[in-house]
Short mmCIF file of C-alpha atoms in Angstrom, two decimals:
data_model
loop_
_atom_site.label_atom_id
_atom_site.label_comp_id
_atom_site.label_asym_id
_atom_site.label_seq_id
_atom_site.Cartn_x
_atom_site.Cartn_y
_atom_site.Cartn_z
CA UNK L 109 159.53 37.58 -96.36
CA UNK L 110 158.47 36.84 -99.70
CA UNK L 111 157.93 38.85 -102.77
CA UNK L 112 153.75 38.77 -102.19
CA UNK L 113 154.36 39.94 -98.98
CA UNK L 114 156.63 42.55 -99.47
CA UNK L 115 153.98 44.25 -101.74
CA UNK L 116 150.87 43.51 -99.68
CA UNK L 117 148.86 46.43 -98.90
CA UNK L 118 148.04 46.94 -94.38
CA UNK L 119 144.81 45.06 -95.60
CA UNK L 120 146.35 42.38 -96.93
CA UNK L 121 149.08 42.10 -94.98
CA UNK L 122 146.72 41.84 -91.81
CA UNK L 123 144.64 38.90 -94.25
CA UNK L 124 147.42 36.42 -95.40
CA UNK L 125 148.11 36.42 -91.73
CA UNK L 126 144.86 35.34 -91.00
CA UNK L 127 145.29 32.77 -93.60
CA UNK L 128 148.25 31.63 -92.84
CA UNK L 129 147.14 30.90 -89.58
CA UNK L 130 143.94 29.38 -89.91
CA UNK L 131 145.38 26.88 -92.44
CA UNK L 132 147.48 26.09 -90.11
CA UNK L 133 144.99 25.20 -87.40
CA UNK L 134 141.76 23.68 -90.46
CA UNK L 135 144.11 21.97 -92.77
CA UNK L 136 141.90 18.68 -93.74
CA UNK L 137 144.66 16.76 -93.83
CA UNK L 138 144.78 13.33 -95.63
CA UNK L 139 141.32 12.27 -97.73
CA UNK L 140 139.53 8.87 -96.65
CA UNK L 141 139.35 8.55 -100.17
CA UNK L 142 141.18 8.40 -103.29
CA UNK L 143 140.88 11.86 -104.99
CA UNK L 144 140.95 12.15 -108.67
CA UNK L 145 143.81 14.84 -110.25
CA UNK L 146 140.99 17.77 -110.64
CA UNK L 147 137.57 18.70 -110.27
CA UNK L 148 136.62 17.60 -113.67
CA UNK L 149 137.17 13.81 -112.93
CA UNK L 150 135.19 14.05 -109.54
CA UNK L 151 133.43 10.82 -109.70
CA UNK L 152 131.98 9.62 -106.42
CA UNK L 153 129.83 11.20 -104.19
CA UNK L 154 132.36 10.14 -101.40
CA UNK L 155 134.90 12.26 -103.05
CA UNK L 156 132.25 14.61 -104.03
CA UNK L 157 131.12 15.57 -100.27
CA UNK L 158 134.54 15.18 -98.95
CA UNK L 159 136.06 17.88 -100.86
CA UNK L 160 132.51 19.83 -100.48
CA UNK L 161 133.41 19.79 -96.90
CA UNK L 162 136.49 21.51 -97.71
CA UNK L 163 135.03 24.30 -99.57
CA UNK L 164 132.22 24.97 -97.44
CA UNK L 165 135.15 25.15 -94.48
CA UNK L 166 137.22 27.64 -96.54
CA UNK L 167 134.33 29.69 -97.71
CA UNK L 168 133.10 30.13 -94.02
CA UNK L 169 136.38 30.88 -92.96
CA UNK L 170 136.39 34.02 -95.77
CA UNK L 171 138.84 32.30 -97.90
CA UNK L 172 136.55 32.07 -100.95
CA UNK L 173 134.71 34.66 -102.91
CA UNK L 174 136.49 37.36 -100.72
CA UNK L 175 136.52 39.94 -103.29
CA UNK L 176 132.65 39.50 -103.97
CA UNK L 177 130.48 42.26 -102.29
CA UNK L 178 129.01 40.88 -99.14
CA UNK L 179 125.43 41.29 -100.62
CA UNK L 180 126.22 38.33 -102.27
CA UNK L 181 127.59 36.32 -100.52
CA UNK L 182 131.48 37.71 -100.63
CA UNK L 183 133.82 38.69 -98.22
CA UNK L 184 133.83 42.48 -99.43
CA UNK L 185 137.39 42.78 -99.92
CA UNK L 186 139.71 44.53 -102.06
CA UNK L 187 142.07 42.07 -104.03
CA UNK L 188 142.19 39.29 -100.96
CA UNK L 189 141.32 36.49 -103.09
CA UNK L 190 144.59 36.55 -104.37
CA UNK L 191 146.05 36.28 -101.09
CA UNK L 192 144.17 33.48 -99.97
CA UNK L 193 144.66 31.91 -103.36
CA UNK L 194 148.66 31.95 -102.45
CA UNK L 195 148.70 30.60 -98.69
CA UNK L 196 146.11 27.97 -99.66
CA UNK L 197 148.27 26.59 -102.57
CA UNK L 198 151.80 27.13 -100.51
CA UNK L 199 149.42 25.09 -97.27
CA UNK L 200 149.07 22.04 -99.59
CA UNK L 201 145.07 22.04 -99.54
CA UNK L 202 143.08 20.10 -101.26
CA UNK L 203 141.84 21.63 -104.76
CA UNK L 204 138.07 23.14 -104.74
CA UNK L 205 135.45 20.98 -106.30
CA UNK L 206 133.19 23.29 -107.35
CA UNK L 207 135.63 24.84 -110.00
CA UNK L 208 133.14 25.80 -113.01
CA UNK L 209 131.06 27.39 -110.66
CA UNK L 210 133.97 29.86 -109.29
CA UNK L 211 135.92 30.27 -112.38
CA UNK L 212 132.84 30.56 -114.58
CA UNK L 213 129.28 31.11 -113.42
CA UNK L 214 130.49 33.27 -110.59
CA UNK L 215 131.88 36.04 -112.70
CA UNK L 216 129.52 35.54 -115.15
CA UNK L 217 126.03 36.02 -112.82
CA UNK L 218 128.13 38.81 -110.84
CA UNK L 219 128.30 41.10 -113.91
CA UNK L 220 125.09 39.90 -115.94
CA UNK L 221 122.47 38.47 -113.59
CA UNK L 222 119.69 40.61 -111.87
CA UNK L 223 120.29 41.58 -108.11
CA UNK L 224 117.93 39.00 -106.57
CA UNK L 225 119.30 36.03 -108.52
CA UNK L 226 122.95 37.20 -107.82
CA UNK L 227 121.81 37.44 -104.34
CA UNK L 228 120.27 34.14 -104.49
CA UNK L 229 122.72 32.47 -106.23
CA UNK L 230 126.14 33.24 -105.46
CA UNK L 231 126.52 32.67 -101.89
CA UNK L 232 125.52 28.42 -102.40
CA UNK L 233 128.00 28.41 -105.35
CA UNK L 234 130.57 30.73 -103.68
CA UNK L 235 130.05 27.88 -100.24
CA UNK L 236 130.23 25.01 -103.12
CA UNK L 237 126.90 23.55 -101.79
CA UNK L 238 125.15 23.69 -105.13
CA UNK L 239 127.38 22.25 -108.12
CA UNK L 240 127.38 24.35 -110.98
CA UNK L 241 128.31 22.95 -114.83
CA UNK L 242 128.81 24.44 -117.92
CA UNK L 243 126.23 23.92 -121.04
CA UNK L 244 128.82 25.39 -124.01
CA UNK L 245 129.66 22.77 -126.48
CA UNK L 246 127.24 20.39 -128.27
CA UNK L 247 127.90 17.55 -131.30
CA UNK L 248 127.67 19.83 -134.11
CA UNK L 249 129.37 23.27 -132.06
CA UNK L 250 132.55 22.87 -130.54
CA UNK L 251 135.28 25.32 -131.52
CA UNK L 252 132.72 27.50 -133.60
CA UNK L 253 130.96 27.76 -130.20
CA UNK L 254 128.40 30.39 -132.03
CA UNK L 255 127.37 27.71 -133.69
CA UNK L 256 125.05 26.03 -130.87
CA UNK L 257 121.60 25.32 -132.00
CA UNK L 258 120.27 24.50 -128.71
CA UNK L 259 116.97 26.40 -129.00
CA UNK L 260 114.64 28.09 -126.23
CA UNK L 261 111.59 29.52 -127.07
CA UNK L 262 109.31 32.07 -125.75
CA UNK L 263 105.67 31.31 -123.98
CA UNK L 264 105.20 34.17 -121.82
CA UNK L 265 107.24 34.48 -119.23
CA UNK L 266 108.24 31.53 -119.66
CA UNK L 267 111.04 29.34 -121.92
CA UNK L 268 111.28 26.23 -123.84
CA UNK L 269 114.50 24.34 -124.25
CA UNK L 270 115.24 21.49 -127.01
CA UNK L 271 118.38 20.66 -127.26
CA UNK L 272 122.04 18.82 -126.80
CA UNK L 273 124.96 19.80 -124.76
CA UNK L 274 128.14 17.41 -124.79
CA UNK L 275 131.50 17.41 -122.80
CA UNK L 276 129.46 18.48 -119.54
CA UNK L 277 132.01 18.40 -116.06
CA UNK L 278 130.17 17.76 -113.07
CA UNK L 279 126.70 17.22 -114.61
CA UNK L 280 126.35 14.49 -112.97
CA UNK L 281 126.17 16.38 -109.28
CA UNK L 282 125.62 19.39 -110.70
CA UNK L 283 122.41 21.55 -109.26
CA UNK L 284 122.72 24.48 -112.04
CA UNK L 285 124.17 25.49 -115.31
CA UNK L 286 125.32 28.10 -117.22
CA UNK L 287 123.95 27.40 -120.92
CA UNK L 288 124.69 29.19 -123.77
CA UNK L 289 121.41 28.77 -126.87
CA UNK L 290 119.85 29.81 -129.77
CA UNK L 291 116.47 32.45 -129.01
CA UNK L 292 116.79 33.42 -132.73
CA UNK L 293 117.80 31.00 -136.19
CA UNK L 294 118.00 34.16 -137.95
CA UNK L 295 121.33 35.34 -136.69
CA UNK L 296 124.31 33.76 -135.95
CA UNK L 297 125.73 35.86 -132.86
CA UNK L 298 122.85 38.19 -132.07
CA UNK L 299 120.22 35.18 -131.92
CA UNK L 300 122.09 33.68 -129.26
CA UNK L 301 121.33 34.08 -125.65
CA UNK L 302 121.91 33.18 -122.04
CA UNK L 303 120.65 31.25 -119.40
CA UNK L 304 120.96 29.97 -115.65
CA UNK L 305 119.03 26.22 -115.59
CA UNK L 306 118.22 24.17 -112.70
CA UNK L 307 118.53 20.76 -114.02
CA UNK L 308 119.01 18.85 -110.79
CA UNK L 309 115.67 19.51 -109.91
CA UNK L 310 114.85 18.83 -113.50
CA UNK L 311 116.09 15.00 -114.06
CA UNK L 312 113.54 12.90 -115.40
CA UNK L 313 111.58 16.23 -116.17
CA UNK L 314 112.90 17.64 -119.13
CA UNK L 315 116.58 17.22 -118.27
CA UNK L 316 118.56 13.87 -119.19
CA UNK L 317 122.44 13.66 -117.98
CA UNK L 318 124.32 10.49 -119.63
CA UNK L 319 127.91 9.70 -118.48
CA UNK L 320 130.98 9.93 -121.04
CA UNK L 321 133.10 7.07 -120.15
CA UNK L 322 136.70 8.60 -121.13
CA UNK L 323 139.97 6.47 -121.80
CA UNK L 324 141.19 6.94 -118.47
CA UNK L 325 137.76 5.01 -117.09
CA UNK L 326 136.66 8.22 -115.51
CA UNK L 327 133.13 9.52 -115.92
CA UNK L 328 133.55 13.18 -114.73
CA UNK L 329 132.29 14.12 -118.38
CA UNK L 330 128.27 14.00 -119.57
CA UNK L 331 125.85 15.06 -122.41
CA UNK L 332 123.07 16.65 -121.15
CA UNK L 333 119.57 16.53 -123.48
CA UNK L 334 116.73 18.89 -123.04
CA UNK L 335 113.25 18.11 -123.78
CA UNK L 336 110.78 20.98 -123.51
CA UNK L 337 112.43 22.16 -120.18
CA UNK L 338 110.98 25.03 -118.87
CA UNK L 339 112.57 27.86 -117.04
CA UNK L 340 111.09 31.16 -116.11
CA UNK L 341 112.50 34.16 -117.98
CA UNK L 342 114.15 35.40 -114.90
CA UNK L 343 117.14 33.29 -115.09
CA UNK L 344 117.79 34.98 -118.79
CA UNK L 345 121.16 37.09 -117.95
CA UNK L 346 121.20 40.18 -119.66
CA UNK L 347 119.51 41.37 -122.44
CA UNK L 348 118.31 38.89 -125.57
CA UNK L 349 120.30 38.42 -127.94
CA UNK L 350 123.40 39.70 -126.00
CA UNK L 351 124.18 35.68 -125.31
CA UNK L 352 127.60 35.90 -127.08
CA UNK L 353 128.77 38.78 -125.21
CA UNK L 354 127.91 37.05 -121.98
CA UNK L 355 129.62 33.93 -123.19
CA UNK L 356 132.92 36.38 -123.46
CA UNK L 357 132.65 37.20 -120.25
CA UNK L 358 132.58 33.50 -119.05
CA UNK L 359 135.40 32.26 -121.72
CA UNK L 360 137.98 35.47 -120.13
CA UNK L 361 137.55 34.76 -116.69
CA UNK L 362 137.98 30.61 -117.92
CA UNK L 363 140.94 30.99 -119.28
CA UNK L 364 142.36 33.57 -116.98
CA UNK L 365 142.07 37.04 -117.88
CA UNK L 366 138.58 38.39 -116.03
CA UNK L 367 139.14 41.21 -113.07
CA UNK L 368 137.49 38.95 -110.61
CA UNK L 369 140.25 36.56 -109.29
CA UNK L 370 139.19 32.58 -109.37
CA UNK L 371 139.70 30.99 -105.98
CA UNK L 372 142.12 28.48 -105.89
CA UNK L 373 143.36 25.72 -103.79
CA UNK L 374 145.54 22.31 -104.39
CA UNK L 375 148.61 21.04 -104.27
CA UNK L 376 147.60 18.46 -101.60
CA UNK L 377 150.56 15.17 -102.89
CA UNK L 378 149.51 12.26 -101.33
CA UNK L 379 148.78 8.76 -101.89
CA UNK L 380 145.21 9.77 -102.68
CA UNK L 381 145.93 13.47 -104.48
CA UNK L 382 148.68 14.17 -107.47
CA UNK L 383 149.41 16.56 -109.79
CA UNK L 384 152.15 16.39 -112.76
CA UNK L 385 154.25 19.41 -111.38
CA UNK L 386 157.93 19.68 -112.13
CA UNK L 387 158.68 18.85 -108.10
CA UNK L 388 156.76 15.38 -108.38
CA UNK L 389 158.34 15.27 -111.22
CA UNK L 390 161.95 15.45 -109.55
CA UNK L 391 161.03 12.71 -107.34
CA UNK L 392 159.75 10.42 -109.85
CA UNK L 393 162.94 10.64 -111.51
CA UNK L 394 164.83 9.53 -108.16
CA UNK L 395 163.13 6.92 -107.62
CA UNK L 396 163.52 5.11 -111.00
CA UNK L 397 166.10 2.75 -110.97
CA UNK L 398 168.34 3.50 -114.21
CA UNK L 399 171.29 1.42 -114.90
CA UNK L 400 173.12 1.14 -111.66
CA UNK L 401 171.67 4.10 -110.14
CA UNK L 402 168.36 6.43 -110.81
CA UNK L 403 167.13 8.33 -113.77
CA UNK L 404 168.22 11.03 -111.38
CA UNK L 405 171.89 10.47 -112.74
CA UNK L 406 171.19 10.66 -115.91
CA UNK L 407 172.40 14.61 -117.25
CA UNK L 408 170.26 14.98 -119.81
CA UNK L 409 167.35 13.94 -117.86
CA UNK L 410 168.00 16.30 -115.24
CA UNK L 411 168.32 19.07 -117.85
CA UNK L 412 164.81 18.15 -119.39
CA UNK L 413 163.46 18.23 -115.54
CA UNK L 414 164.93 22.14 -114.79
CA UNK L 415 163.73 22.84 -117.76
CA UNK L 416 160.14 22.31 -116.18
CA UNK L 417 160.87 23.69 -113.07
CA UNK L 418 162.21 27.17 -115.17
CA UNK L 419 158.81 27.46 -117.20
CA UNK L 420 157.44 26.78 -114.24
CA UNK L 421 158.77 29.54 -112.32
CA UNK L 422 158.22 31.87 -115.82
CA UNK L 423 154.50 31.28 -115.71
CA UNK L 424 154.28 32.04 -112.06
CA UNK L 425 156.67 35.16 -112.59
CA UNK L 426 154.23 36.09 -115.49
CA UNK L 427 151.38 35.85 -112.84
CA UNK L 428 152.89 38.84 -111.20
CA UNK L 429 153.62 40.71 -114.08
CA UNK L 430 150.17 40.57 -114.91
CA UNK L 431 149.01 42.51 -111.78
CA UNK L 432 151.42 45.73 -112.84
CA UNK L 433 150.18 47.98 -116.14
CA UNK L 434 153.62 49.37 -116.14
CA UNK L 435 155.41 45.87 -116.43
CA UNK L 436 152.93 44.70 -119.30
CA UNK L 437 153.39 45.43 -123.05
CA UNK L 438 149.93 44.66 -123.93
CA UNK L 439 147.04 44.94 -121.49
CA UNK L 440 145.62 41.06 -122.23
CA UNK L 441 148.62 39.23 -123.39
CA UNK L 442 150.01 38.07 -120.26
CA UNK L 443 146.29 36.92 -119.08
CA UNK L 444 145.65 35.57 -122.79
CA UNK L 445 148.44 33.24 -122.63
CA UNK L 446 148.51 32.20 -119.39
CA UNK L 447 145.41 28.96 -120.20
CA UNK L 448 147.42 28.29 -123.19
CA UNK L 449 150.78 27.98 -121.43
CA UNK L 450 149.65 26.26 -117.81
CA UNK L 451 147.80 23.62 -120.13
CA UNK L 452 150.82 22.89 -122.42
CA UNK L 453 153.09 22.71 -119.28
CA UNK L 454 150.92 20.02 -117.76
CA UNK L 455 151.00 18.09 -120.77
CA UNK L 456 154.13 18.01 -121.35
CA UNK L 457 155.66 17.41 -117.90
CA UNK L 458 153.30 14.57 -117.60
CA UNK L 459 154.44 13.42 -121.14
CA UNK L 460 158.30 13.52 -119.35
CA UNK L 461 156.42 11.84 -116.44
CA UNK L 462 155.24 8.74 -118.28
CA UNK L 463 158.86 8.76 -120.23
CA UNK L 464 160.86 8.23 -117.39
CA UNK L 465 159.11 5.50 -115.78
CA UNK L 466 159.68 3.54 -118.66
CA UNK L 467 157.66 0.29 -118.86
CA UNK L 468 156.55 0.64 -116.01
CA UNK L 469 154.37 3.12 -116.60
CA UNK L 470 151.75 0.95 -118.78
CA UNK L 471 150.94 -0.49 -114.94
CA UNK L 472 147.65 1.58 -113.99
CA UNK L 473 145.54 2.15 -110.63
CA UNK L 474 145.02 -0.96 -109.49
CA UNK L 475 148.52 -2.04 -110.25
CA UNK L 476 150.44 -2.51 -106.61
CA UNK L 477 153.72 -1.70 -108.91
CA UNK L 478 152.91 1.06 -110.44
CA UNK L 479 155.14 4.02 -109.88
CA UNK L 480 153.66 6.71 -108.32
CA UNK L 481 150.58 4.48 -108.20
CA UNK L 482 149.61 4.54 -111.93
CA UNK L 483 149.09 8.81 -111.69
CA UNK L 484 151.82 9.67 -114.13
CA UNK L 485 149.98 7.98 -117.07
CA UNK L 486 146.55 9.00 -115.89
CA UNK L 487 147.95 12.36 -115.68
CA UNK L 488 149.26 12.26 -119.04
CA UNK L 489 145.54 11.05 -120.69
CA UNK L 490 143.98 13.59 -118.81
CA UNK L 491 146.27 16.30 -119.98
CA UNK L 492 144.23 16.55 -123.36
CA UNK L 493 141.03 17.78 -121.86
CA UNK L 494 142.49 20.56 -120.63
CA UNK L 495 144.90 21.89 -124.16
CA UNK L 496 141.06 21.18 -125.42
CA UNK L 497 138.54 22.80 -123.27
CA UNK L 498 138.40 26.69 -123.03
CA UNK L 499 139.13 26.42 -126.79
CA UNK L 500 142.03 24.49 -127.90
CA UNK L 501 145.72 25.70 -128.15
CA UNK L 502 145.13 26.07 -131.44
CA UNK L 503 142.39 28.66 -130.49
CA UNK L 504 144.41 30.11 -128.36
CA UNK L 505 146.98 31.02 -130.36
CA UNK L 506 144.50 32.19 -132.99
CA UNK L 507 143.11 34.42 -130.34
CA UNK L 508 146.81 35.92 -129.35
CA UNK L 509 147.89 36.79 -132.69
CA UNK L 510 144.67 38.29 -133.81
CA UNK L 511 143.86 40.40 -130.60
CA UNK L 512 147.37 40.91 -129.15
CA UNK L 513 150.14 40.87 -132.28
CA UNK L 514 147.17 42.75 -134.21
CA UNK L 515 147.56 39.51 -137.51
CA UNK L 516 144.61 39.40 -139.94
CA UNK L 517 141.75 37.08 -138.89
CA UNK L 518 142.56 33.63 -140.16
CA UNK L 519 139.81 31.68 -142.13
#
């Protein structure tokens, strides 16, 4: 019996059983189609409905959005999602597409959005039938996110939105977004506000979505460009003005530390799924010829790769610490870190990754000799989106010594 288990509550006991065991029996098995390594690079709308199909299966089943009340759309438990987080990560499954919806909008309509649009909302997210994506960043307000200058402004009941959002996941299939603007030029943080937007709906009419072509060749990223949209004032969460506290609540629960758990799946290694994890990373390593044997052999090597596997283990042994006041010397540090550590660990195991291959791995994709079929060097390019988005490590670490250690505010 593991740790998890040990600890369960009769509720949750009784649950990860039920998880455990459908998994067993609904596991999707192997995709038709080549998967990209997360959400963010979904592509295709092969891939796209495929790994729909998988959500919508898990969400039926009560393994998503089972701590969200059943009024909208939840399971009404008490800490499950957790549990089902756990057996659908140690079943292999394939990772949930709809990822800014669940780790982002979810939270963020569940604690600032009127009962009917919660109620409206959040049970086609929670399902992933409706695509959410996130309207933050823009040219000229990246890092100094209160910076935006996208602008609505007020005609009744109604809104009008100019503006430019860049670095947009899944705008391309994406039926809603969460979009932090400007109501008010006369204030920095109180003049901002924010906003739910249709923009499927609104393509062609008001709402332009361009593809960012990144280095890899993947197009998950888009701009999106708003030209007098118009959106009815009931999809304003919370007050005006009160966008930049919203926004807080969205950027926690991003990189970790919100009170509603994110549901999570993955781990699904195949020919068609990877991820740059310290096991994969193990088996790269013995499959490299090296000398007369593998890069296996080598002792330093094989010091650099349990070295992986330990921080590894620390950041999932951190995980658990997090869920015990008593255990925690701060009550945000161990949630605070934990975007700016899982994002550095990817990076740099796929850095060690691309290392050991060598030569070899400059072969891409389409390369028939290309170890681990060209995902270690993807995995590597990739890795820089994520120690960028939810504010970069450097942000990160401003954010930890400021709020946690107590330093002065840098400038």
């Amino acid at each position: 019996m593991s740790e998890s288990e040990r600890k369960d509550t009769p509720e949750q006991a009784e649950f990860r059983a039920y998880c455990r065991d459908w998994l067993r029996d609904n596991h999707p098995g192997e995709s038709p189609v080549r998967l990209p390594q997360s959400p963010i690079e979904i592509m295709t709308e092969p891939q796209l409905h495929w790994l729909q199909a998988w959500q919508k299966a898990a969400y039926d089943a009560g393994l998503v959005g089972c701590d969200y009340p059943e009024a909208v759309g939840g399971g009404g438990r008490k800490d499950c999602q957790r549990v089902a987080n756990e057996e659908m990560l140690a079943a292999r499954t394939p990772f949930l597409p709809n990822v800014i919806g669940l780790g982002m909008a979810a939270p963020t309509l569940f604690y600032h959005a009127q009962e009917p649009l919660k109620e409206r909302l959040l049970p086609r997210l929670l399902s992933g039938e409706d695509i959410w994506c996130q309207g933050f960043s823009e040219p000229g307000a990246g890092s100094d996110l209160a910076s935006v200058q996208t602008f609505a402004e007020r005609r009744g009941d109604r809104w009008v939105i100019n503006g430019h959002k860049v670095w947009t996941s899944l705008a391309h299939f994406a039926e809603w977004m969460i979009l932090l603007l400007r109501t008010d030029k006369s204030h920095k943080y109180d003049g901002l506000s924010y906003f739910v937007v249709p923009i499927r709906s609104a393509l062609g009419k008001g709402v332009t979505v361009r593809p960012l072509i990144k280095i890899t060749g993947e197009t998950g990223f888009n701009e999106v460009i708003f030209e007098d949209l118009e959106v009815d004032d009931s999809y304003r969460l919370d007050e005006l003005g009160k966008g930049w506290q919203v926004a807080m609540t969205t950027l926690l629960h991003e990189r970790g530390g919100g009170e509603l758990v994110t549901p999570r799946s993955g781990g699904l290694t195949s020919k068609t799924s990877f991820s740059p994890t310290a096991r994969n990373l193990r088996t790269l390593a013995q499959e490299t010829p090296r000398g007369n044997g593998t890069a296996a052999d080598d002792p330093l090597l094989r010091d650099r790769i349990v070295r992986q596997f330990i921080r590894e283990e620390a950041l999932q042994q951190n995980q658990r610490r997090s869920r015990v006041p008593a255990l925690q010397d701060h009550p945000m540090r161990l949630q605070l870190q934990y975007k700016l550590l899982i994002s550095e660990l990817a990076q740099d195991t796929a850095r060690l990754g691309v290392e050991v291959a060598g030569p070899a791995s400059t072969l891409y994709l389409a390369d028939e000799h290309a170890p681990t079929g060209g995902q270690w060097p993807l995995a590597y390019m990739n890795s820089y989106g994520m120690t960028i988005a939810a504010g970069t490590s450097e942000i990160q670490r401003n954010i930890l010594g400021e709020r946690v250690l107590g330093l002065a505010k840098s400038k």
